[in-house]
Short mmCIF file of C-alpha atoms and ligand atoms in Angstrom, two decimals:
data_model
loop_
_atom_site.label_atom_id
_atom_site.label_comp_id
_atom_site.label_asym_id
_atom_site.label_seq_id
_atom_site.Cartn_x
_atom_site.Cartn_y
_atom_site.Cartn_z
CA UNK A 1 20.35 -21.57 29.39
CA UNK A 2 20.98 -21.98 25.42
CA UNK A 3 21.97 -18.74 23.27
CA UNK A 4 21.05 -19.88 20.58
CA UNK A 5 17.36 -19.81 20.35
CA UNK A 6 16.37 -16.59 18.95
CA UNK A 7 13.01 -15.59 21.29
CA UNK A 8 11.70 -13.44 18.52
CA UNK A 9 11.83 -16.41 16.05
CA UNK A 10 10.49 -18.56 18.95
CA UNK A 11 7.34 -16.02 19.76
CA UNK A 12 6.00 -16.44 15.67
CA UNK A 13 6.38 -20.08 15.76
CA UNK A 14 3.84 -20.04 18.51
CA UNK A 15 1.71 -17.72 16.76
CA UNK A 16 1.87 -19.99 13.98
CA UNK A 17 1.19 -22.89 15.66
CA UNK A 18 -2.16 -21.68 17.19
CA UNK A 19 -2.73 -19.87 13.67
CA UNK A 20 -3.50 -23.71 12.34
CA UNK A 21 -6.16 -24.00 15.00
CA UNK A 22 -7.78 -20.58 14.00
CA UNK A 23 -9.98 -19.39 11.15
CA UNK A 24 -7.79 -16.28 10.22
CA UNK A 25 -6.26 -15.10 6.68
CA UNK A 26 -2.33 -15.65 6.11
CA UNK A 27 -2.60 -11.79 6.44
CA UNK A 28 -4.26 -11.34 9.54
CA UNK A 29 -1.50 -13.89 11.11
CA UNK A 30 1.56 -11.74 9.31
CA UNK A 31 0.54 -8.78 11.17
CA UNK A 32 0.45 -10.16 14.26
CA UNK A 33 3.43 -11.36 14.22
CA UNK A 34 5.75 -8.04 13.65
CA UNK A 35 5.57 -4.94 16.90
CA UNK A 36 4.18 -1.83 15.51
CA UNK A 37 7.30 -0.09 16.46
CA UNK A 38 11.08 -0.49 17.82
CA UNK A 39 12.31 2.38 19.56
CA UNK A 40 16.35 1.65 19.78
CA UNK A 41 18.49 4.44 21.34
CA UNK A 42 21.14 5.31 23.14
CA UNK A 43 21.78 6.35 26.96
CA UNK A 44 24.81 8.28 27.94
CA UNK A 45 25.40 8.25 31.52
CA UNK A 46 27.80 10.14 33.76
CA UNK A 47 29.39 7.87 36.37
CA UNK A 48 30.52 9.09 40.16
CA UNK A 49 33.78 8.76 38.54
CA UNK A 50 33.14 11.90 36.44
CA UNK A 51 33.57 9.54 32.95
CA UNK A 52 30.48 8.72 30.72
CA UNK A 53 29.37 5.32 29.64
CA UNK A 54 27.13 4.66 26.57
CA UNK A 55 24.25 1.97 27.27
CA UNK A 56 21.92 0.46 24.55
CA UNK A 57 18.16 0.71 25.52
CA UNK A 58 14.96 -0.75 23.50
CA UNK A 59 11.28 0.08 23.78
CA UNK A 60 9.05 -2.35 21.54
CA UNK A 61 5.54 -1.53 20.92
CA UNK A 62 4.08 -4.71 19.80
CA UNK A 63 0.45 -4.59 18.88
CA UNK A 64 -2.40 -1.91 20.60
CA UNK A 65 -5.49 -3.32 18.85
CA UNK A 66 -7.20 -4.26 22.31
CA UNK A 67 -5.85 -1.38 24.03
CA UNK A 68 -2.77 1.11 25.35
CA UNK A 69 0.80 -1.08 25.07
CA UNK A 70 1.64 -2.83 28.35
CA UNK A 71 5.17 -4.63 29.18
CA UNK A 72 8.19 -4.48 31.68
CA UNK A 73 11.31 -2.82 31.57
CA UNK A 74 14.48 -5.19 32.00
CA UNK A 75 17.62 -4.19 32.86
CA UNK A 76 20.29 -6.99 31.94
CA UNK A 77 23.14 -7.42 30.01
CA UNK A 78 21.67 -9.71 27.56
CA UNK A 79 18.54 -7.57 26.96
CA UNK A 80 18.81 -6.98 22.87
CA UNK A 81 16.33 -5.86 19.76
CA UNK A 82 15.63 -9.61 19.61
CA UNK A 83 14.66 -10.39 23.00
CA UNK A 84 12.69 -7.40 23.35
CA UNK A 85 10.60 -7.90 20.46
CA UNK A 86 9.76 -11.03 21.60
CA UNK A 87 8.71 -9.99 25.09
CA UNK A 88 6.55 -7.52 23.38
CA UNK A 89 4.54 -10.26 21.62
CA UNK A 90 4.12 -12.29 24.10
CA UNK A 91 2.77 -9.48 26.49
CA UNK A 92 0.14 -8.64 23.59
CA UNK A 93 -1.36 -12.81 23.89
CA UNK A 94 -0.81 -12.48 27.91
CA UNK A 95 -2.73 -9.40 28.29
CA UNK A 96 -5.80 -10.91 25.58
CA UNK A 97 -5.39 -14.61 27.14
CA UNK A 98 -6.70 -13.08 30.43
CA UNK A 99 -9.07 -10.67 28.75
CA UNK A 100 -7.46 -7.15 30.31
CA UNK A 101 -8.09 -4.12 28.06
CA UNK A 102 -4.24 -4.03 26.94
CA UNK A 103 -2.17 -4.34 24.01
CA UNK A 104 1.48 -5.22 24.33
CA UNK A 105 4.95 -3.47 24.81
CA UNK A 106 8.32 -4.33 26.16
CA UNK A 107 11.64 -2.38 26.99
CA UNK A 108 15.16 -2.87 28.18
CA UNK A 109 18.51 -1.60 28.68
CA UNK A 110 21.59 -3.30 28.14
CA UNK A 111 23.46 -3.24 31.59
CA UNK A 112 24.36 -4.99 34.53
CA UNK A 113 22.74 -3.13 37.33
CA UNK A 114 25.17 -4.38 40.19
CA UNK A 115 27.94 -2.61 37.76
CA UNK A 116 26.38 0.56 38.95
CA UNK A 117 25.95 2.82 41.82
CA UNK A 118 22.52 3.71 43.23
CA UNK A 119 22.98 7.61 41.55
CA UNK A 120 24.11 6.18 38.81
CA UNK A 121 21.24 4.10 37.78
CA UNK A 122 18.81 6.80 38.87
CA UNK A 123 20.67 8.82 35.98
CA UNK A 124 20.65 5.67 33.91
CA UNK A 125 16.71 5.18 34.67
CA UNK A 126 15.90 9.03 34.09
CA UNK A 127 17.45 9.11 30.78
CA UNK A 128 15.82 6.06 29.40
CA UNK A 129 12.46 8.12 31.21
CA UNK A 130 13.62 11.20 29.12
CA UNK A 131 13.66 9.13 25.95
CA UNK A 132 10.38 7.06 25.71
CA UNK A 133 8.50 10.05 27.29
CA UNK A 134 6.73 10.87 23.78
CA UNK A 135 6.08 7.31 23.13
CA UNK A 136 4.41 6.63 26.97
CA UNK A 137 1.38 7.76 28.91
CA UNK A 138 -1.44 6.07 30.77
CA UNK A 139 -3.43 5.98 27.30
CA UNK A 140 -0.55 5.12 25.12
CA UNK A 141 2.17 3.08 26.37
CA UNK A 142 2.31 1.93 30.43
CA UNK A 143 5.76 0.33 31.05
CA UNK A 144 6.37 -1.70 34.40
CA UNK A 145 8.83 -3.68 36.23
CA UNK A 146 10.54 -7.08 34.76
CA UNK A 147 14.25 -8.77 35.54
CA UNK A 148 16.12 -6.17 37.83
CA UNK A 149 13.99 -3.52 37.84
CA UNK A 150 11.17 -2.95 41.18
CA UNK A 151 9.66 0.14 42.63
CA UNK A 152 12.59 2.54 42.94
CA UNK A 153 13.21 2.57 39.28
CA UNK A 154 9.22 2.81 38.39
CA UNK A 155 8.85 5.48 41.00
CA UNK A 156 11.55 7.33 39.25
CA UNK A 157 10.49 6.58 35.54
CA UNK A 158 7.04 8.35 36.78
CA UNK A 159 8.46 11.50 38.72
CA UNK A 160 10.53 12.04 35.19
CA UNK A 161 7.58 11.72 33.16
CA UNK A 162 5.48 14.19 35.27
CA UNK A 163 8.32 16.66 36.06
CA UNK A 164 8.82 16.83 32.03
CA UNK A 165 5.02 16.97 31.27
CA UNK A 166 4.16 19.55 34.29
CA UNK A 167 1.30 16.99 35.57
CA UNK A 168 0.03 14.27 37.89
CA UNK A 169 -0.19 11.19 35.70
CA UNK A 170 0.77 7.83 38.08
CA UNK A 171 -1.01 5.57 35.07
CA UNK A 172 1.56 6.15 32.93
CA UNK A 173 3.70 3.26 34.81
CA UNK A 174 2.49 0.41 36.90
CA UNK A 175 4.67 -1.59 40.00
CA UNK A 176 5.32 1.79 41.56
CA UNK A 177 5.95 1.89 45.26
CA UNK A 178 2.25 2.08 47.18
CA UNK A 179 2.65 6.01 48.13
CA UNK A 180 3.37 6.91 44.93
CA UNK A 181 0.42 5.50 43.61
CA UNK A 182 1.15 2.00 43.47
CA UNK A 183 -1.35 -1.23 44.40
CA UNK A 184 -1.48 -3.62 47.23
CA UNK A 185 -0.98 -6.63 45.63
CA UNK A 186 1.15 -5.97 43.09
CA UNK A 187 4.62 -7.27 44.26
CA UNK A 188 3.17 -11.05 45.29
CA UNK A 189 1.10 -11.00 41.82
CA UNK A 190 3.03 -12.89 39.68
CA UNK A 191 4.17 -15.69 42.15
CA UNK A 192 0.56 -15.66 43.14
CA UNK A 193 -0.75 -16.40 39.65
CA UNK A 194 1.91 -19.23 39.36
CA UNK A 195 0.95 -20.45 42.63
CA UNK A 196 -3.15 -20.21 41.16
CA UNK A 197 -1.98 -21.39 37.93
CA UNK A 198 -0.58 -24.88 39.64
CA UNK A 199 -3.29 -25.04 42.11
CA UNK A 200 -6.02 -24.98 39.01
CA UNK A 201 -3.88 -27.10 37.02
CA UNK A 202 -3.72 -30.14 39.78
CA UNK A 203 -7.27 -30.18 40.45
CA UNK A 204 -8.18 -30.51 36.66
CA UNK A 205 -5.93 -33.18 36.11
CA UNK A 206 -7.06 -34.63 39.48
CA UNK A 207 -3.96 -34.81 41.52
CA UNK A 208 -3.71 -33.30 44.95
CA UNK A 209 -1.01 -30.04 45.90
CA UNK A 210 -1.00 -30.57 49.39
CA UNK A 211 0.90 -33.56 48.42
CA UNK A 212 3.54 -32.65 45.58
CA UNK A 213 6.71 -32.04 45.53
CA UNK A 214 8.09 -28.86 43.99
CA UNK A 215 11.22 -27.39 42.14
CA UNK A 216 11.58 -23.62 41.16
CA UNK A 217 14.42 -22.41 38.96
CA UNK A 218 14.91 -18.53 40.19
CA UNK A 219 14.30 -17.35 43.09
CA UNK A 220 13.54 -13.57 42.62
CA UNK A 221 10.49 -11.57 42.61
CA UNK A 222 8.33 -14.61 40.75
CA UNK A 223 10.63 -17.40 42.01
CA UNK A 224 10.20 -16.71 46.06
CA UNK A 225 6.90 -15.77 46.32
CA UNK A 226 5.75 -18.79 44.02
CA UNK A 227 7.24 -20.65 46.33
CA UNK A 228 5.53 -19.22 49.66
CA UNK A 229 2.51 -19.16 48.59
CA UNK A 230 2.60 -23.24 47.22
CA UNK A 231 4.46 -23.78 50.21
CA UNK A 232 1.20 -22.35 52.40
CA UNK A 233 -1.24 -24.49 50.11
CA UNK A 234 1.14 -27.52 51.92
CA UNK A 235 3.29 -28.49 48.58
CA UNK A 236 7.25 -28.77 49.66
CA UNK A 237 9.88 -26.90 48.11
CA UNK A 238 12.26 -29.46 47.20
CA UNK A 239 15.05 -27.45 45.11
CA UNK A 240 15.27 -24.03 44.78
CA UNK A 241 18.03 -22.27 42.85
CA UNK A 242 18.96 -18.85 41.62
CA UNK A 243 22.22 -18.02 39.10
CA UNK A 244 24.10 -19.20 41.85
CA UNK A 245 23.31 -23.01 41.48
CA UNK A 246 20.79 -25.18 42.89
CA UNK A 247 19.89 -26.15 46.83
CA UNK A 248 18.37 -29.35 47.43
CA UNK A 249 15.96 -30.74 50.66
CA UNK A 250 14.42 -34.10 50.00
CA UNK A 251 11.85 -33.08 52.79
CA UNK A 252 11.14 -29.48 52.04
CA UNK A 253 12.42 -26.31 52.63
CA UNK A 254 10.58 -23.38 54.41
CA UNK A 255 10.20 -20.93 51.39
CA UNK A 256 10.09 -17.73 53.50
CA UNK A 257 13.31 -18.77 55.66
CA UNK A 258 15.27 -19.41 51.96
CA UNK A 259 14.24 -15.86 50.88
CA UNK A 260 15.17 -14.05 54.41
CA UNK A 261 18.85 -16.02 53.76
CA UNK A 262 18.54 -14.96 49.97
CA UNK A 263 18.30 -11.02 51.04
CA UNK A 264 20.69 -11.52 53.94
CA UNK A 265 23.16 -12.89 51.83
CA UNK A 266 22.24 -12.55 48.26
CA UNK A 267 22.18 -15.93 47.60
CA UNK A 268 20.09 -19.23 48.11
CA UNK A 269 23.04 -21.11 47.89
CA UNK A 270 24.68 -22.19 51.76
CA UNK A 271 20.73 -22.29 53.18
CA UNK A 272 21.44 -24.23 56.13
CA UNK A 273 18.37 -26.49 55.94
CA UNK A 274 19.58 -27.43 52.56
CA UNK A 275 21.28 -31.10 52.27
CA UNK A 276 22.76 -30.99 49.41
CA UNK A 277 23.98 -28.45 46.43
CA UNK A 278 23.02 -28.94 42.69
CA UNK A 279 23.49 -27.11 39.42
CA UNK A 280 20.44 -25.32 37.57
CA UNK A 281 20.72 -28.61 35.61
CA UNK A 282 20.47 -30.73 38.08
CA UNK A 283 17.24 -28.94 39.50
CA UNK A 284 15.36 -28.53 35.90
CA UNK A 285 15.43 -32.20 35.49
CA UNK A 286 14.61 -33.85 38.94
CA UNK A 287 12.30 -36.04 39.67
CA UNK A 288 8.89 -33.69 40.76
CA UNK A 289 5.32 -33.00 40.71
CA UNK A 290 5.72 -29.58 39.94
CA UNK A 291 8.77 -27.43 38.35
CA UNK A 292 8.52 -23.36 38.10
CA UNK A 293 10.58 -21.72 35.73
CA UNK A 294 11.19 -18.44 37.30
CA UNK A 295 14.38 -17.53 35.70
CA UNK A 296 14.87 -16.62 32.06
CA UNK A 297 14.09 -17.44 28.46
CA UNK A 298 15.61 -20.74 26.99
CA UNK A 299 16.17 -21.99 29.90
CA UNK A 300 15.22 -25.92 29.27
CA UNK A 301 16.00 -26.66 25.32
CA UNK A 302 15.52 -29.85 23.26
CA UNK A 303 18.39 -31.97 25.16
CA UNK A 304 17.10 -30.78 28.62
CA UNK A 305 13.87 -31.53 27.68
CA UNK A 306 14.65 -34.83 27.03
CA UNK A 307 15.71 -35.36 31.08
CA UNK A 308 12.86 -33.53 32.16
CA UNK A 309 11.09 -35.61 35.03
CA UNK A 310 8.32 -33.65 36.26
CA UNK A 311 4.94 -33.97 35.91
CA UNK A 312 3.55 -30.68 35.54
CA UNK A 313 5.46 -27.49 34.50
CA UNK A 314 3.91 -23.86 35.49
CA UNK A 315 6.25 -21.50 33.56
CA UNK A 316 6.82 -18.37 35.68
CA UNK A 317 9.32 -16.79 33.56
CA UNK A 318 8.85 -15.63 30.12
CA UNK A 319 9.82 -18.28 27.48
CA UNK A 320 11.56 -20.57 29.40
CA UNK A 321 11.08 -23.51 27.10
CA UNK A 322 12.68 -23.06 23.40
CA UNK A 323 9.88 -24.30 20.72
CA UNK A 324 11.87 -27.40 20.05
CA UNK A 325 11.57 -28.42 23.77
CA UNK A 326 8.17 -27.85 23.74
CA UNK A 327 7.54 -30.46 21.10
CA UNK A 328 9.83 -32.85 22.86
CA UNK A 329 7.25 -32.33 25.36
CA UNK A 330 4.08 -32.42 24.01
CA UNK A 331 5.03 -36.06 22.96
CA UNK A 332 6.04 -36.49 26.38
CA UNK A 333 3.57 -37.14 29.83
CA UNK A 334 4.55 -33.35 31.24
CA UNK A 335 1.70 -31.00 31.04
CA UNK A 336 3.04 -27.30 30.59
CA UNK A 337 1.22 -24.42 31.39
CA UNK A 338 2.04 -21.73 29.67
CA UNK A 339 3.74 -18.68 30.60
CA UNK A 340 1.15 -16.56 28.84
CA UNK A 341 -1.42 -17.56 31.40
CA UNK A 342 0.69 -18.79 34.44
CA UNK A 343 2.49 -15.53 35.04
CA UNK A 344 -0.31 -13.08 34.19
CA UNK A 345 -0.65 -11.68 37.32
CA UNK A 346 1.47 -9.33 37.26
CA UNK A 347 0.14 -7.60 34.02
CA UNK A 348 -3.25 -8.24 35.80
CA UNK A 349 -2.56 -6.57 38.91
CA UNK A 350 -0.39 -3.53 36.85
CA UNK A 351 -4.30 -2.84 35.67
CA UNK A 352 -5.45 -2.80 38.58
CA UNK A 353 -3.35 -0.41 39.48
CA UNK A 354 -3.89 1.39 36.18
CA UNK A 355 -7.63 1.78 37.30
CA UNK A 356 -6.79 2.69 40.63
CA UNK A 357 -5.00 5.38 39.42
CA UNK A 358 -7.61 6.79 36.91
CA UNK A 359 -10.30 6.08 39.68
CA UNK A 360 -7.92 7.71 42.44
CA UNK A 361 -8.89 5.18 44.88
CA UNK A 362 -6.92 2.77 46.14
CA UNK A 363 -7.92 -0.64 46.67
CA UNK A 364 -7.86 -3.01 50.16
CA UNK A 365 -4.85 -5.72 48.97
CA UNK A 366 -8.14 -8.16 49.78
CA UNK A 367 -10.19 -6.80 46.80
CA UNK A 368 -6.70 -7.12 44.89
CA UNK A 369 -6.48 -11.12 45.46
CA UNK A 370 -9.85 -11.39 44.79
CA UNK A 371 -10.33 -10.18 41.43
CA UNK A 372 -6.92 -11.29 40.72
CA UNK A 373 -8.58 -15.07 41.82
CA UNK A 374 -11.28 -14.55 39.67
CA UNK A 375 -9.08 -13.31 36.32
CA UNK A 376 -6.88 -15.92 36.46
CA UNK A 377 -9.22 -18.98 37.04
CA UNK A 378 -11.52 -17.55 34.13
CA UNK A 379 -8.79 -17.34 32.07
CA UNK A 380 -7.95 -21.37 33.30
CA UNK A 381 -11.68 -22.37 31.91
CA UNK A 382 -11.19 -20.29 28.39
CA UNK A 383 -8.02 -22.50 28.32
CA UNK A 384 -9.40 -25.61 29.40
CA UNK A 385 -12.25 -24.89 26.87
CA UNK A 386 -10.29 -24.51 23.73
CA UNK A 387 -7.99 -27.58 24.90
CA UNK A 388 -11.25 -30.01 25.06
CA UNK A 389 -12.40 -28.82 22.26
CA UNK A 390 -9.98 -27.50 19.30
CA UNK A 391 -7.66 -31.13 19.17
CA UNK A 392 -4.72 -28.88 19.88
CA UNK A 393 -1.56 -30.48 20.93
CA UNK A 394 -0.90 -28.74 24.00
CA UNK A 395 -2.03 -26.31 26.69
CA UNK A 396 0.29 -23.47 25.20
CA UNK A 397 -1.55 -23.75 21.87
CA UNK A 398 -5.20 -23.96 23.51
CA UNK A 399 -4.02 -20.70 25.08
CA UNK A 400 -2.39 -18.92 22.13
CA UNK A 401 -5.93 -19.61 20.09
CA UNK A 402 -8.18 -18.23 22.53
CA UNK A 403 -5.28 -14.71 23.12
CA UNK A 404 -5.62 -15.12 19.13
CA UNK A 405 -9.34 -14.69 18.56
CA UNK A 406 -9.64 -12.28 21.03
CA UNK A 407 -6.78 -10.02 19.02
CA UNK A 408 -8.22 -10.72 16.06
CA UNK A 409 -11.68 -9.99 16.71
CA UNK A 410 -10.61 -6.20 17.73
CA UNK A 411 -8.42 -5.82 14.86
CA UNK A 412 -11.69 -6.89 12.84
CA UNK A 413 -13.77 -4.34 14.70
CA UNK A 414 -11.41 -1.81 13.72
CA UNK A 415 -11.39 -1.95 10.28
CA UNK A 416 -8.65 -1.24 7.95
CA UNK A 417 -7.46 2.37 7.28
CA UNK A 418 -6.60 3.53 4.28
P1 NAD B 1 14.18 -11.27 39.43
O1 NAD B 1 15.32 -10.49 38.89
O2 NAD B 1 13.52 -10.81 40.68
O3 NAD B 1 14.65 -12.79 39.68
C1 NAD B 1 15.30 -13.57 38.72
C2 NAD B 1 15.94 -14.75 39.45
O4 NAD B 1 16.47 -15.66 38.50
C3 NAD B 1 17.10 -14.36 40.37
O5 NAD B 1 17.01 -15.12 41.58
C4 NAD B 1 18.35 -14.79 39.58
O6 NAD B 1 19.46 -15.11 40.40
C5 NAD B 1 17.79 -16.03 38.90
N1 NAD B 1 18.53 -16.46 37.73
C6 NAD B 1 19.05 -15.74 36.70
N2 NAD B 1 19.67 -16.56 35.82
C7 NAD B 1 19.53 -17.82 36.29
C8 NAD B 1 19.92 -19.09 35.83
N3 NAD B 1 20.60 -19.25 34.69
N4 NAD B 1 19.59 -20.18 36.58
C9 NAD B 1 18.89 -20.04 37.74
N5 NAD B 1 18.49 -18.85 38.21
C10 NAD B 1 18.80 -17.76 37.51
O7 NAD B 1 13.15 -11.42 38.24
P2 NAD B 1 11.59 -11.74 38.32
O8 NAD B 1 10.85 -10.47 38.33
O9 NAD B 1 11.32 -12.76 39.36
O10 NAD B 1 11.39 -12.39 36.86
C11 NAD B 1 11.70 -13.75 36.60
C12 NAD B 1 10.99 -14.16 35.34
O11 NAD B 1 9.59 -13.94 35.49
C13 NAD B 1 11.41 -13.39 34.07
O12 NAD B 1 11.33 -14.23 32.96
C14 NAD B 1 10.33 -12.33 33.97
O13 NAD B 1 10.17 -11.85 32.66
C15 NAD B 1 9.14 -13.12 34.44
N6 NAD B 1 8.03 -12.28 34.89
C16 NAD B 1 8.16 -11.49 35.99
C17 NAD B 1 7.09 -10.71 36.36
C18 NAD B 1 7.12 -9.85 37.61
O14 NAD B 1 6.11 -9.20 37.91
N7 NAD B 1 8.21 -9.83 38.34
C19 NAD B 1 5.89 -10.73 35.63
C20 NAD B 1 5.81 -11.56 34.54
C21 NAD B 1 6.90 -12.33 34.18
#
């Protein structure tokens, strides 16, 4: 992965590039590319030890025109104003790209979670809760789960919230654990738009899944269940790799088997149906039908782009291409579908839960995969729409114009105050 791609700077040259395709003022286009509102703080934690560490943490609300702001919260050690900016934008033209009622919002702390104990991340998690509490609530601001963070740390981000606010509120955070309000669904959502995503994508260009081959960078929450579920459509896993490095079956691997020896051992890497070890490298630029992202941002820039052999990429991570190796691709024979679209489910299932939780009625995980179907191959004909018919260079633009419009048109609606 390259540092030195700024994913802020990367977000507004995609905005820009679909602006060209779009009937907007310069105006219109500045404001949409600027969040609303940073909140930057600090955390101070006491450790079992008895010390106290300080931690950086970031909230960005990007843009509510079509609704409350929506995003993740990442814990990582590269998490930064920058990056979480950036993730805030692109959560704003994910949530409007698949039509769900939501504008966008992103947050982060900087740490290394395997640095800390259990206790001390639930301090860690509640004091981050303690600080964005006047900026969140299930009509202003619904944070979720993103790299490192999963159901413990929403479940305790929403007992904070309520304890401080004397209420019942689960809406005010999606990707909660299912007794404390959260969805069936919700954990397999993202791999299972990636896995809908790819499926759409081969039968519009005509080729067949049951046949292709398949390499996926990342094998967490997005990564491994991308992976099952293409594996069950009868695709084989190839490569898989995580930060690791890279394993390698020319016949296929059984995804499920490589995620029981990932949680046994923490690792993909000494899979004994494996036949060979890579690098990351080595995986992003072999010789597929299909390659998943499913790591971080930047992780395939100009030069890797060059090497890139696939046919088809369905980006499960956020950003995972810099801008320059996008255009190195768009001149190229890969088709990339963008992350905007491919790993929407997750945002689309965190509103399902949202509703669940203002109907206070829980859904059969059946009715989940359903509408979730039904969002995400929509959202694959507005995109396939716009690419026909707009003489845009790629599928990433096609889907930036119609997340555009739809923006637009709300802030239009609105009017302008003052
Ligand atoms: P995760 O923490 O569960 O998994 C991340 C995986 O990437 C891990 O296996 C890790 O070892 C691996 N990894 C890290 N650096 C790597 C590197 N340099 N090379 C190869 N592997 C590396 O995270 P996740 O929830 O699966 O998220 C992955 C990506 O998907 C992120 O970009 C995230 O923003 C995006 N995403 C996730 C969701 C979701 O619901 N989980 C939703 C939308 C987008």
């Amino acid at each position: 992965m390259t540092n030195e791609v700024n994913p802020f700077e990367s977000l507004q040259e995609q905005i820009d590039d679909a602006a060209a395709f779009l009937d907007a003022r310069p105006d219109e286009i500045e404001r949409l590319k600027y969040p609303e509102r940073v909140l930057e703080t600090n955390l101070t934690v006491e450790l079992d030890d008895g010390s106290t560490e300080v931690f950086r943490a970031y909230r960005s609300q990007f843009n509510g025109d079509r609704g409350p702001y929506k995003g993740g919260i990442r814990y990582h050690p590269g998490v930064d104003s920058a990056e979480v900016k950036a993730l805030s934008g692109w959560m704003v033209y994910k949530c409007a790209a698949v039509g769900i009622p939501y504008g966008g919002g992103k947050g982060g702390i900087a740490v290394n979670p395997n640095d800390l104990s259990e206790s001390e991340l639930e301090r860690l998690t509640r004091a981050f809760a303690t600080e964005l509490r006047p900026f969140i609530g299930a009509d202003r601001d619904i944070p979720a789960p993103d790299v490192n963070t999963g159901q413990r740390e929403m479940n305790w981000i929403k007992d904070t919230y309520e304890t401080l606010e004397n209420t019942t509120e689960p809406g005010v955070i999606t990707g909660k654990a299912i007794e404390s309000g959260g969805s069936a669904g919700r954990v397999e959502a993202t791999g299972r738009s990636v896995m809908l995503v790819s499926r759409e994508a081969f039968d519009y260009l005509g080729w067949d899944i049951s046949e292709a081959t398949v390499a996926i960078q990342g094998y967490g929450n997005a990564g491994s269940v991308a992976a099952a579920l293409l594996d069950d459509l009868g695709a084989n896993i190839v490569a898989v790799s995580d930060s690791s490095g890279a394993i390698h079956n020319p016949d296929g691997m059984d995804a499920s088997a490589v995620k029981d020896h990932k949680l046994e051992t923490g690792t993909v890497s000494g899979y004994e149906e494996a036949t060979e070890s890579m690098t990351n490298e080595d995986l992003l630029t072999m010789d597929v039908d299909l390659l998943v992202p499913a790591a971080l941002e930047n992780a395939i820039d100009e030069r890797l782009a060059r090497e890139v052999s696939a046919d088809i990429i369905v980006e499960a991570a956020n950003g995972p291409l810099t801008p320059n190796a996008d255009e190195v691709l768009a001149d190229s024979d890969v088709h990339v579908f963008p992350d905007i679209l491919a790993n929407a489910g997750g945002v689309t299932v965190s509103y399902f839960e949202w509703v669940q939780n203002r109907q206070r009625f829980h859904w059969t995980e059946q009715r989940v995969n359903d509408e979730l179907e039904r969002i995400i191959t929509e959202a694959f004909e507005d995109l396939v729409d716009v690419y026909e018919s707009a003489d845009v260079p790629n599928f990433r633009t096609a889907m930036y114009v119609v997340a555009i419009r739809r923006v637009l048109q709300s802030a239009r609606e609105s009017g302008v105050w003052a």
